[in-house]
mmCIF file of C-alpha atoms in Angstrom:
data_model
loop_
_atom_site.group_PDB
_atom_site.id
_atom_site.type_symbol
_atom_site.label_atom_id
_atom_site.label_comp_id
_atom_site.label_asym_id
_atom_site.label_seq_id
_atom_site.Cartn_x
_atom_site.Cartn_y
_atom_site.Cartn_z
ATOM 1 C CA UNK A 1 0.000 0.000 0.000
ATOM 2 C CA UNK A 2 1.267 3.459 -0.984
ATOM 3 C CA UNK A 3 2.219 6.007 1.774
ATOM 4 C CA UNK A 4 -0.712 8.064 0.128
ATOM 5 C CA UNK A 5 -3.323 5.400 0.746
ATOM 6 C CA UNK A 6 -1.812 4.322 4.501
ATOM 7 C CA UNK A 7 -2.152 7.832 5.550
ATOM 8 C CA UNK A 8 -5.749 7.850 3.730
ATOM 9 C CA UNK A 9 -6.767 5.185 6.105
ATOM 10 C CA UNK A 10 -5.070 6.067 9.256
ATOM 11 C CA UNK A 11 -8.143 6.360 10.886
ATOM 12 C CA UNK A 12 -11.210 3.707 9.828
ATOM 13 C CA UNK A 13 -13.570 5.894 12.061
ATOM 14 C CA UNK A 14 -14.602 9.322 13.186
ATOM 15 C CA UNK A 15 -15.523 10.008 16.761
ATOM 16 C CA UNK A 16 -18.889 11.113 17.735
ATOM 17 C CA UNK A 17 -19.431 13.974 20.580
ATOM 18 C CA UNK A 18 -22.643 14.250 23.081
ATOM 19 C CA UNK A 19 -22.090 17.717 24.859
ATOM 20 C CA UNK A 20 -18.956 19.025 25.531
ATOM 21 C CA UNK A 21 -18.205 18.770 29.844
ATOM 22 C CA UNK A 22 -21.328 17.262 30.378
ATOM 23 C CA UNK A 23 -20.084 13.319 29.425
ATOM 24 C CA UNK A 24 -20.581 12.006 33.108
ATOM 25 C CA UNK A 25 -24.041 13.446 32.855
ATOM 26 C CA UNK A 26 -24.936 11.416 29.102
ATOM 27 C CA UNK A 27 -27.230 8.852 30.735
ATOM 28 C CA UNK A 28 -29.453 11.609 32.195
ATOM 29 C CA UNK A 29 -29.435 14.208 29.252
ATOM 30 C CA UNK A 30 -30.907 10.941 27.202
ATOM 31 C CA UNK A 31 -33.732 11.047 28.754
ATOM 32 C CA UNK A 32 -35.029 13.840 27.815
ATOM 33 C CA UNK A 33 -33.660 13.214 23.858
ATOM 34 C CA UNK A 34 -36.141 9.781 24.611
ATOM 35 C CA UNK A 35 -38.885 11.755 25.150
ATOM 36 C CA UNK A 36 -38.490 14.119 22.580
ATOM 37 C CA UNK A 37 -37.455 11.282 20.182
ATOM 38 C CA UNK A 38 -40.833 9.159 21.521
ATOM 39 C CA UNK A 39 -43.622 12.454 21.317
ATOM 40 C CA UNK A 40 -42.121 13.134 17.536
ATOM 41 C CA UNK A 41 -42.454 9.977 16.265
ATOM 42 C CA UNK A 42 -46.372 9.014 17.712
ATOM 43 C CA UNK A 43 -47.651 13.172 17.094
ATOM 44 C CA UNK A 44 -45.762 12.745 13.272
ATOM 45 C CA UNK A 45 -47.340 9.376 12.541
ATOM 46 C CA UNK A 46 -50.758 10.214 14.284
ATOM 47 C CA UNK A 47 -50.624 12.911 11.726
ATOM 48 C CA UNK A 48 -50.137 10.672 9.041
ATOM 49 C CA UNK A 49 -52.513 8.389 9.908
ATOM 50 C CA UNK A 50 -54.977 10.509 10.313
ATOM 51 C CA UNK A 51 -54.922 12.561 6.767
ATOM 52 C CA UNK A 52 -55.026 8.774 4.858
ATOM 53 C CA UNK A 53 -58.126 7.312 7.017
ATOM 54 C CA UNK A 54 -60.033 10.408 6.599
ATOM 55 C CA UNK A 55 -61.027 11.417 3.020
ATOM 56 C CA UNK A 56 -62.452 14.442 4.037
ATOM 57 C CA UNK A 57 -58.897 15.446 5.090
ATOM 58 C CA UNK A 58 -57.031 15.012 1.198
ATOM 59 C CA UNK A 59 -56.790 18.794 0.272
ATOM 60 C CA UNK A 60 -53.744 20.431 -0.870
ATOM 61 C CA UNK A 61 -53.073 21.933 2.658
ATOM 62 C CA UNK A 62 -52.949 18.408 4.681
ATOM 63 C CA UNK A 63 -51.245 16.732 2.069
ATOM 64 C CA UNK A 64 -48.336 19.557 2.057
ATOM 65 C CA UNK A 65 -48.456 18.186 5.510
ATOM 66 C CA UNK A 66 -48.230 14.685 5.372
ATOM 67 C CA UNK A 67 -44.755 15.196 3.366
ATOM 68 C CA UNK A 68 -43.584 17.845 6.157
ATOM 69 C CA UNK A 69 -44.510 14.760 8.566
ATOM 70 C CA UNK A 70 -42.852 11.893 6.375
ATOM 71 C CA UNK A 71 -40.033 14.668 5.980
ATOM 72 C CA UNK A 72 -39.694 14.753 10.098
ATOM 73 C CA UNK A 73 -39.936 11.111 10.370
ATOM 74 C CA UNK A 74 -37.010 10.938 7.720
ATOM 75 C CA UNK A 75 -34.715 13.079 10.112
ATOM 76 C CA UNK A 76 -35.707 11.400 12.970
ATOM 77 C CA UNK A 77 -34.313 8.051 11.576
ATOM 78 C CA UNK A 78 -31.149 9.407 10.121
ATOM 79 C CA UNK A 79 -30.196 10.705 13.480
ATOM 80 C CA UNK A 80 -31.559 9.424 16.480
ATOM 81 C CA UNK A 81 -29.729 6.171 16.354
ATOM 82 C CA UNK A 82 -26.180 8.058 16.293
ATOM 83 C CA UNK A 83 -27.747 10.428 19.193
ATOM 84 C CA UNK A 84 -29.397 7.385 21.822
ATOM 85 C CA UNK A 85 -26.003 5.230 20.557
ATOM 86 C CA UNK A 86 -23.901 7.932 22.339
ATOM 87 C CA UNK A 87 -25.695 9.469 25.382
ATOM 88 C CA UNK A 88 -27.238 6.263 26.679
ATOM 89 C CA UNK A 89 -24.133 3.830 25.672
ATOM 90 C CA UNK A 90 -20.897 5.712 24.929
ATOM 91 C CA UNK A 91 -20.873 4.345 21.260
ATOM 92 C CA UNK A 92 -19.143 6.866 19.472
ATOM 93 C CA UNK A 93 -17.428 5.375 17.100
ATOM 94 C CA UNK A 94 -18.969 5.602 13.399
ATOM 95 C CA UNK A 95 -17.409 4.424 10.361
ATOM 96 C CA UNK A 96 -16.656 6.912 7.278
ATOM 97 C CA UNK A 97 -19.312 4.827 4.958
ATOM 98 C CA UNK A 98 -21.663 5.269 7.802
ATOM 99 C CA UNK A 99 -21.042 8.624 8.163
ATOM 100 C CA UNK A 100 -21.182 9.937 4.806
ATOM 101 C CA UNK A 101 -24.298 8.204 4.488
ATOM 102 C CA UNK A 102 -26.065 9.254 7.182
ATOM 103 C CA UNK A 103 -24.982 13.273 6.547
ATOM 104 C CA UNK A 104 -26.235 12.269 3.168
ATOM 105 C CA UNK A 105 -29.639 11.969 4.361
ATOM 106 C CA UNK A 106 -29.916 14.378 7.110
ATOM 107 C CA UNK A 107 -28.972 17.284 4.334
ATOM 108 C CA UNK A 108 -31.037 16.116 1.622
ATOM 109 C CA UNK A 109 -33.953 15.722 4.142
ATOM 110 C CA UNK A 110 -32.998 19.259 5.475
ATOM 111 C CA UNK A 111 -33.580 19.909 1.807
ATOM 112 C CA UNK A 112 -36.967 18.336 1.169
ATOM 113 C CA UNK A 113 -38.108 20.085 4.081
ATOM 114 C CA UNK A 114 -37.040 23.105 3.222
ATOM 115 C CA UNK A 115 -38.530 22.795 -0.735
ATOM 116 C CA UNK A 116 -41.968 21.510 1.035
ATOM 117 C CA UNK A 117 -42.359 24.161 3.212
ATOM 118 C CA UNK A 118 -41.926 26.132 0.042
ATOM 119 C CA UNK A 119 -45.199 24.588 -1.771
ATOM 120 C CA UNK A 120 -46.882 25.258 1.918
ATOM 121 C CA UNK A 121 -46.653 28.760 1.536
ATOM 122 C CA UNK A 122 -47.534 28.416 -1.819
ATOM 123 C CA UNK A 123 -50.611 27.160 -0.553
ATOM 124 C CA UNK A 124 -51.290 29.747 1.753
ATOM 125 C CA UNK A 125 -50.740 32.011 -0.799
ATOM 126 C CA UNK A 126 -53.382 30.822 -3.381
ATOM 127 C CA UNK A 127 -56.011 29.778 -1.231
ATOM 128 C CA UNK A 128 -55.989 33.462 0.272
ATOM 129 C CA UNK A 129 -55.102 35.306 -3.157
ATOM 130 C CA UNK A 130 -57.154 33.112 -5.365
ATOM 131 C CA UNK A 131 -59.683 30.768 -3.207
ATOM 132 C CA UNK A 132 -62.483 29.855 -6.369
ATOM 133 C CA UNK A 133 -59.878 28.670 -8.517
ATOM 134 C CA UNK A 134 -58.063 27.243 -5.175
ATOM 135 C CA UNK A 135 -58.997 23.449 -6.139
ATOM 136 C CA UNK A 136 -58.461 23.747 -9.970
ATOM 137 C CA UNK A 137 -54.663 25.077 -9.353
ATOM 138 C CA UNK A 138 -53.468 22.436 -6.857
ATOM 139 C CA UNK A 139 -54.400 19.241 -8.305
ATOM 140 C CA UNK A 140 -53.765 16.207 -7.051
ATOM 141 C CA UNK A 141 -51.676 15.416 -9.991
ATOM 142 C CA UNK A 142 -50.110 18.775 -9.614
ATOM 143 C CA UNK A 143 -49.120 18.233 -6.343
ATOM 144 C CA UNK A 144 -47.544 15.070 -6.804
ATOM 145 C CA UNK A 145 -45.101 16.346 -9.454
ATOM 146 C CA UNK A 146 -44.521 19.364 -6.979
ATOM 147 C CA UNK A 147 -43.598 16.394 -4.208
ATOM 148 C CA UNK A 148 -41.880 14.544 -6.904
ATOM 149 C CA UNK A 149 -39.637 17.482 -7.842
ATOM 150 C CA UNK A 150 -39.132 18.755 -4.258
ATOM 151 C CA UNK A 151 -37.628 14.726 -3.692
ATOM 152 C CA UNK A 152 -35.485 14.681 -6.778
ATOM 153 C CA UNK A 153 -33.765 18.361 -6.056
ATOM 154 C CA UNK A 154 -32.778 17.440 -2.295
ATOM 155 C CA UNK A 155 -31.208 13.990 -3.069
ATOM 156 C CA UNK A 156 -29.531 15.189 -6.648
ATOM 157 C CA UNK A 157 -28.192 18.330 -4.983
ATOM 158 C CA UNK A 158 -26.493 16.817 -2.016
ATOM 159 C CA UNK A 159 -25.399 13.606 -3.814
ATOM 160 C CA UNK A 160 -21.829 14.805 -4.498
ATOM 161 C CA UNK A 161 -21.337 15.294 -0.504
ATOM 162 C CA UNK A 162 -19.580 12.091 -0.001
ATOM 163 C CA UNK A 163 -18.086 12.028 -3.084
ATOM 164 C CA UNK A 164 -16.112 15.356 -2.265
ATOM 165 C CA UNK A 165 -15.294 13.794 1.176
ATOM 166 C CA UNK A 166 -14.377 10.245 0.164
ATOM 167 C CA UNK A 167 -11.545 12.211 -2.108
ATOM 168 C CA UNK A 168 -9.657 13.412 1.054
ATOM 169 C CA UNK A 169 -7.209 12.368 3.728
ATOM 170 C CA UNK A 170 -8.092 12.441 7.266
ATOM 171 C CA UNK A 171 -5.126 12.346 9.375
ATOM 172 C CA UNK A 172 -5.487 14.152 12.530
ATOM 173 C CA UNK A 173 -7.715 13.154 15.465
ATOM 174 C CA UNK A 174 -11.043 12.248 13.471
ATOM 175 C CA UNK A 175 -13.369 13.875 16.750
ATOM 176 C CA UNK A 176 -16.921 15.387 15.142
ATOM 177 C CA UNK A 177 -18.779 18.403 16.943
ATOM 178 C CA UNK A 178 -21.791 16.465 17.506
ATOM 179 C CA UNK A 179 -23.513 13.023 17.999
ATOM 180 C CA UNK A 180 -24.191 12.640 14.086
ATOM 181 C CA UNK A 181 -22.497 13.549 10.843
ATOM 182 C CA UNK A 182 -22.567 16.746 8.418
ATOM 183 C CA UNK A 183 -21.156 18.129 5.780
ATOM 184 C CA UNK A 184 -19.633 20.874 7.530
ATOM 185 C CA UNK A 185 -18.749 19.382 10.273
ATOM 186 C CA UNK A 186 -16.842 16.015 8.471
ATOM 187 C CA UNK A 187 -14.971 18.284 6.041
ATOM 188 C CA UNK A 188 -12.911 20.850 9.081
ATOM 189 C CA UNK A 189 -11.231 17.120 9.666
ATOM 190 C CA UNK A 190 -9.953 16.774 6.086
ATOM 191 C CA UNK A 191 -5.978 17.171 6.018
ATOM 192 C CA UNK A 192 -6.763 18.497 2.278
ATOM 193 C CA UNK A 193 -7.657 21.997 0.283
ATOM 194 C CA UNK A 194 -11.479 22.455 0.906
ATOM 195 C CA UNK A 195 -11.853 24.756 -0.815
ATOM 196 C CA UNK A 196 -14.401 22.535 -3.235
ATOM 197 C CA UNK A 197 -16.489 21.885 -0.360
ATOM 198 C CA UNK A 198 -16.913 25.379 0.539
ATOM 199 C CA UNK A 199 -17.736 26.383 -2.435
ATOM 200 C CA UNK A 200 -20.274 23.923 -3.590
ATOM 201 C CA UNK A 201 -21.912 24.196 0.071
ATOM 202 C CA UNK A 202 -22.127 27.383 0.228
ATOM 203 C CA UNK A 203 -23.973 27.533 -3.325
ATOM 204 C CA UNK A 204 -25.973 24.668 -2.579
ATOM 205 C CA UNK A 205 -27.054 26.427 0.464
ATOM 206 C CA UNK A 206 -27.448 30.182 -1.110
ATOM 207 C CA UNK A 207 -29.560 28.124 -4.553
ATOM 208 C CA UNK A 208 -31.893 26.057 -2.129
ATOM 209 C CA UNK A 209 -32.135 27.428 1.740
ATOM 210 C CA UNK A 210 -31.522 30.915 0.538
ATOM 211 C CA UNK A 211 -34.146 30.864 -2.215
ATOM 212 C CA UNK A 212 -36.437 29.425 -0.980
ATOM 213 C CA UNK A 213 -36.396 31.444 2.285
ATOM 214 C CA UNK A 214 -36.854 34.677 -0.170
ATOM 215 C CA UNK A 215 -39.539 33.260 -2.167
ATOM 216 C CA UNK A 216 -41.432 32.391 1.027
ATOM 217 C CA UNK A 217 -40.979 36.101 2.476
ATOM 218 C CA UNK A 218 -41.962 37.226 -0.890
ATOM 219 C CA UNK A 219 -45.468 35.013 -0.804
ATOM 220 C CA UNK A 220 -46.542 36.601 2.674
ATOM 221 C CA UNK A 221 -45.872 39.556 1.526
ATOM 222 C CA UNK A 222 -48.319 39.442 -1.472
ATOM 223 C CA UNK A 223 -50.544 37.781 1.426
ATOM 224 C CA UNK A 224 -50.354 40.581 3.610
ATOM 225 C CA UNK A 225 -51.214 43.173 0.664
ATOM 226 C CA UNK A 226 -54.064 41.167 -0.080
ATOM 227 C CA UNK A 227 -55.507 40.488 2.819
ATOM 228 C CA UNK A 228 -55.073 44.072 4.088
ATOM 229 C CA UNK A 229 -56.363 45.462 0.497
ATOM 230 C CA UNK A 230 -59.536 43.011 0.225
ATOM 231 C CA UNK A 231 -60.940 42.230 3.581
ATOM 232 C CA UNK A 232 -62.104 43.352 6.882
ATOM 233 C CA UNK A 233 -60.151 43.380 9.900
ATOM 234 C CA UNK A 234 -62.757 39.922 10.801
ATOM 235 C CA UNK A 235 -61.297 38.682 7.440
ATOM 236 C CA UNK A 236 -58.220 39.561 7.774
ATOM 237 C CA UNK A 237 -57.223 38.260 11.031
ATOM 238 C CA UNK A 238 -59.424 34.673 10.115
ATOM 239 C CA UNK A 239 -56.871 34.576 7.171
ATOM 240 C CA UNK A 240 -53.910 35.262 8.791
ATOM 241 C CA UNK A 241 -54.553 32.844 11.512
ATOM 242 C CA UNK A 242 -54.637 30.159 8.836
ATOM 243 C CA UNK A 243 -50.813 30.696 7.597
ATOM 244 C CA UNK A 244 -50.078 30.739 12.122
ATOM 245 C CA UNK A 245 -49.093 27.175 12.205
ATOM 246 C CA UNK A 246 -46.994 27.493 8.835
ATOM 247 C CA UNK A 247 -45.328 30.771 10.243
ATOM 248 C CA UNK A 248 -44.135 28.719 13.317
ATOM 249 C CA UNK A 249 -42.583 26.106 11.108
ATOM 250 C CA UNK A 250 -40.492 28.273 8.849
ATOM 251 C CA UNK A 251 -39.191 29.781 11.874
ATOM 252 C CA UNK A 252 -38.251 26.760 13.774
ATOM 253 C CA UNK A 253 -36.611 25.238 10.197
ATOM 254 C CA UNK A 254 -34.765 28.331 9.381
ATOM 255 C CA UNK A 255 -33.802 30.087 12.290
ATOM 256 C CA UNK A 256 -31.584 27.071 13.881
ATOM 257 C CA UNK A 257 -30.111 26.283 10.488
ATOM 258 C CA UNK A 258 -29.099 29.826 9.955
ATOM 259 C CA UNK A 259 -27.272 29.814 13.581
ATOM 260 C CA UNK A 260 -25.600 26.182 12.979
ATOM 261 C CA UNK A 261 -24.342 27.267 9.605
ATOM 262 C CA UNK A 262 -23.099 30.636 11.180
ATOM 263 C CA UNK A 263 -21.480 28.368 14.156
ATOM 264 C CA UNK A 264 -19.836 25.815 12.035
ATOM 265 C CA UNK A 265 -18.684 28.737 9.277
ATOM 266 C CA UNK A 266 -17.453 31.118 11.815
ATOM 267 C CA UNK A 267 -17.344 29.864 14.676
ATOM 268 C CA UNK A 268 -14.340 29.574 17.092
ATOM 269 C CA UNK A 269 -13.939 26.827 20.045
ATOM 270 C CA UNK A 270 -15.262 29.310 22.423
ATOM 271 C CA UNK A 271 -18.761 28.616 20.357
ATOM 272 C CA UNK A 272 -18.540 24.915 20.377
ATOM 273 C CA UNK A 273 -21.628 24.470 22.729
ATOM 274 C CA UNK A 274 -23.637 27.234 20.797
ATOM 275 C CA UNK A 275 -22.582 24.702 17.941
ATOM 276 C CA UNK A 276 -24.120 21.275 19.498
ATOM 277 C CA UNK A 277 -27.283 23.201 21.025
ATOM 278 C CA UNK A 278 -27.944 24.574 17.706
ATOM 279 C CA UNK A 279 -27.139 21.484 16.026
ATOM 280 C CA UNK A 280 -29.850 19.347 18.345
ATOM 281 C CA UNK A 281 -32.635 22.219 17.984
ATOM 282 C CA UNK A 282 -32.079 22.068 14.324
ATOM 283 C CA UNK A 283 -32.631 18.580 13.723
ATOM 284 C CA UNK A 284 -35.312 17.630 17.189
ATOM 285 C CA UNK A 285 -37.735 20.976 17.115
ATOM 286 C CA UNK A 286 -39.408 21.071 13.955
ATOM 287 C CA UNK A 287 -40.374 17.363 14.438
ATOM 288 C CA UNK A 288 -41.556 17.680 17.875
ATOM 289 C CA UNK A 289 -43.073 21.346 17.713
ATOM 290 C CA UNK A 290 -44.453 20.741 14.196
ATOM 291 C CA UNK A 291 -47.331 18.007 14.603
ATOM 292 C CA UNK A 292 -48.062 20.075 18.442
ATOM 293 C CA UNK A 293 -48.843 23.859 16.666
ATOM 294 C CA UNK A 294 -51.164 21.861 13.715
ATOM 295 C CA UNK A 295 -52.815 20.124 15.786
ATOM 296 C CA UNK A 296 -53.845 22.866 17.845
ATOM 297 C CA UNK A 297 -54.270 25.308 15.147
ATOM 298 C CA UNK A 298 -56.460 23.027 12.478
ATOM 299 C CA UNK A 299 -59.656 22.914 13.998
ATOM 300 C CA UNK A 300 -60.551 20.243 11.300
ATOM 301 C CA UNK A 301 -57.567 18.031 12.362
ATOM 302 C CA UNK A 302 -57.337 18.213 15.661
ATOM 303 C CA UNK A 303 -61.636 17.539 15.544
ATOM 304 C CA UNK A 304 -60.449 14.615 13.609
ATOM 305 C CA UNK A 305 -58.111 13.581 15.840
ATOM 306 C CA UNK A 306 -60.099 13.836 18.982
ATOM 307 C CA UNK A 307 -62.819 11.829 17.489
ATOM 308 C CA UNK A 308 -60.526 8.892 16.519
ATOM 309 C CA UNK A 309 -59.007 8.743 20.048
ATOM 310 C CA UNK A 310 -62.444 8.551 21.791
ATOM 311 C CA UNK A 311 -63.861 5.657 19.459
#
């Protein structure tokens, strides 16, 4: 084997980290990462269960929702293995094929998530700017090639992730900043020019999170002018209180990933818990707060819902 190829290799693994000071205290803090892990899995699948039993529930607005919940579910099960494996039995080793595949799937999920809650405010937007032609826009066909293409951007866009990292050497002490694998994270550890990686991140990011961050700011906007243009205040607060739960999404998605890219970019190893608290309120708070806020805030669903549970 060359010297190349040895040094390539030096390390078969990377090393996981739970929080930083806190590693005596890992079998308590998991606790509370079972709970979270246990309430986001039953409210996301309750949701998803509920929207295919009842007919009544297939509109364009619950089915945008069904793909935010399989979206959540997705995360869940990319990272919550890595995350229970370390705090409740100090397994943090992972190998590099693990690893690449599992930050694989937790960015092109990020992705999805991102381009669904997109066609969500897209949603919003027509059924408030155009309601009688509401049901002749969003098809069900429609929708599915809006799903379809939402799928296909997220896992094209982040497929040459561990392609770039495969490429490099990793010679130093292999130790992640948190209890799963990204991008960002993986490629501070190569003993190589990044410079690649940075690049096509950082477009990826500015072409997908960045746009479609804008184009949802943009839609609300148009919302507000109509709303505040055509209707009473009655009508304009009823329609405003149906883009509430949606609101609260967007701002749990985008507001963490915003402050863990900021960490990771510019960060120092001052910030390194900022880093890991940002990290788990990225990836656990839209699944757990997500399926909570609808349910509360769709009268239809959460009617639904209640009926199920007391038959």
């Amino acid at each position: 084997m060359s010297v190349g190829n040895d040094t390539k290799f030096k390390h078969a693994m990377f090393l996981l980290t739970g929080i930083p000071e806190q590693e005596d205290r890992h079998l308590w803090i998991s606790v509370p990462f079972c709970v979270i892990y246990v309430i986001s899995t039953v409210g996301n699948s309750v949701i998803l269960f509920i929207i295919k039993r009842d007919r009544s529930l297939h509109e364009p607005m619950y089915i945008f929702l069904s793909m935010l919940a399989l979206t959540d579910l997705g995360l869940l099960t990319s990272t919550m293995p890595t995350i229970l494996g370390t705090f409740l039995f100090n397994f943090r080793e992972i190998s590099f094929q693990a690893c690449f595949a599992q930050l694989y799937f937790i960015h092109s999920l990020s992705l999805i998530e991102s381009s669904v809650l997109l066609l969500m405010a897209f949603d919003r937007f027509v059924a408030i700017r155009d309601p009688l032609r509401y049901a002749s826009i969003l098809t069900l066909p429609r929708i599915a090639k809006m799903g379809l293409v939402c799928v296909l951007r997220g896992l094209v866009l982040i497929f040459p992730f561990p392609f770039l990292l495969k490429r490099f050497r990793y010679c130093r002490d292999n130790i992640l900043s948190h209890s799963y694998c990204l991008h960002q994270d993986v490629m501070k550890l190569a003993c190589a020019d990044i410079t690649v990686n940075n690049i096509y991140g950082m477009l990826t990011a500015l072409f997908t999170f960045g746009m479609d961050s804008l184009l949802i700011f943009v839609s609300y906007m148009m919302i507000l002018k109509t709303v505040l243009s055509v209707a009473s205040p009655t009508e304009s607060l009823r329609a405003l209180n149906t883009c509430v739960s949606h609101l609260c999404a967007v701002l749990l998605f985008y507001i963490p990933s915003v402050g863990l890219a900021v960490t990771h970019r510019f960060g120092n190893s001052s910030s390194l818990f900022l880093q890991v608290l940002m990290g788990y309120i990225y990836l656990l708070a839209p699944p757990l707060i997500n399926p909570i806020v609808y349910s509360v805030k769709s009268k239809h669903l959460r009617a639904r819902i209640v009926r199920v549970f007391i038959k």
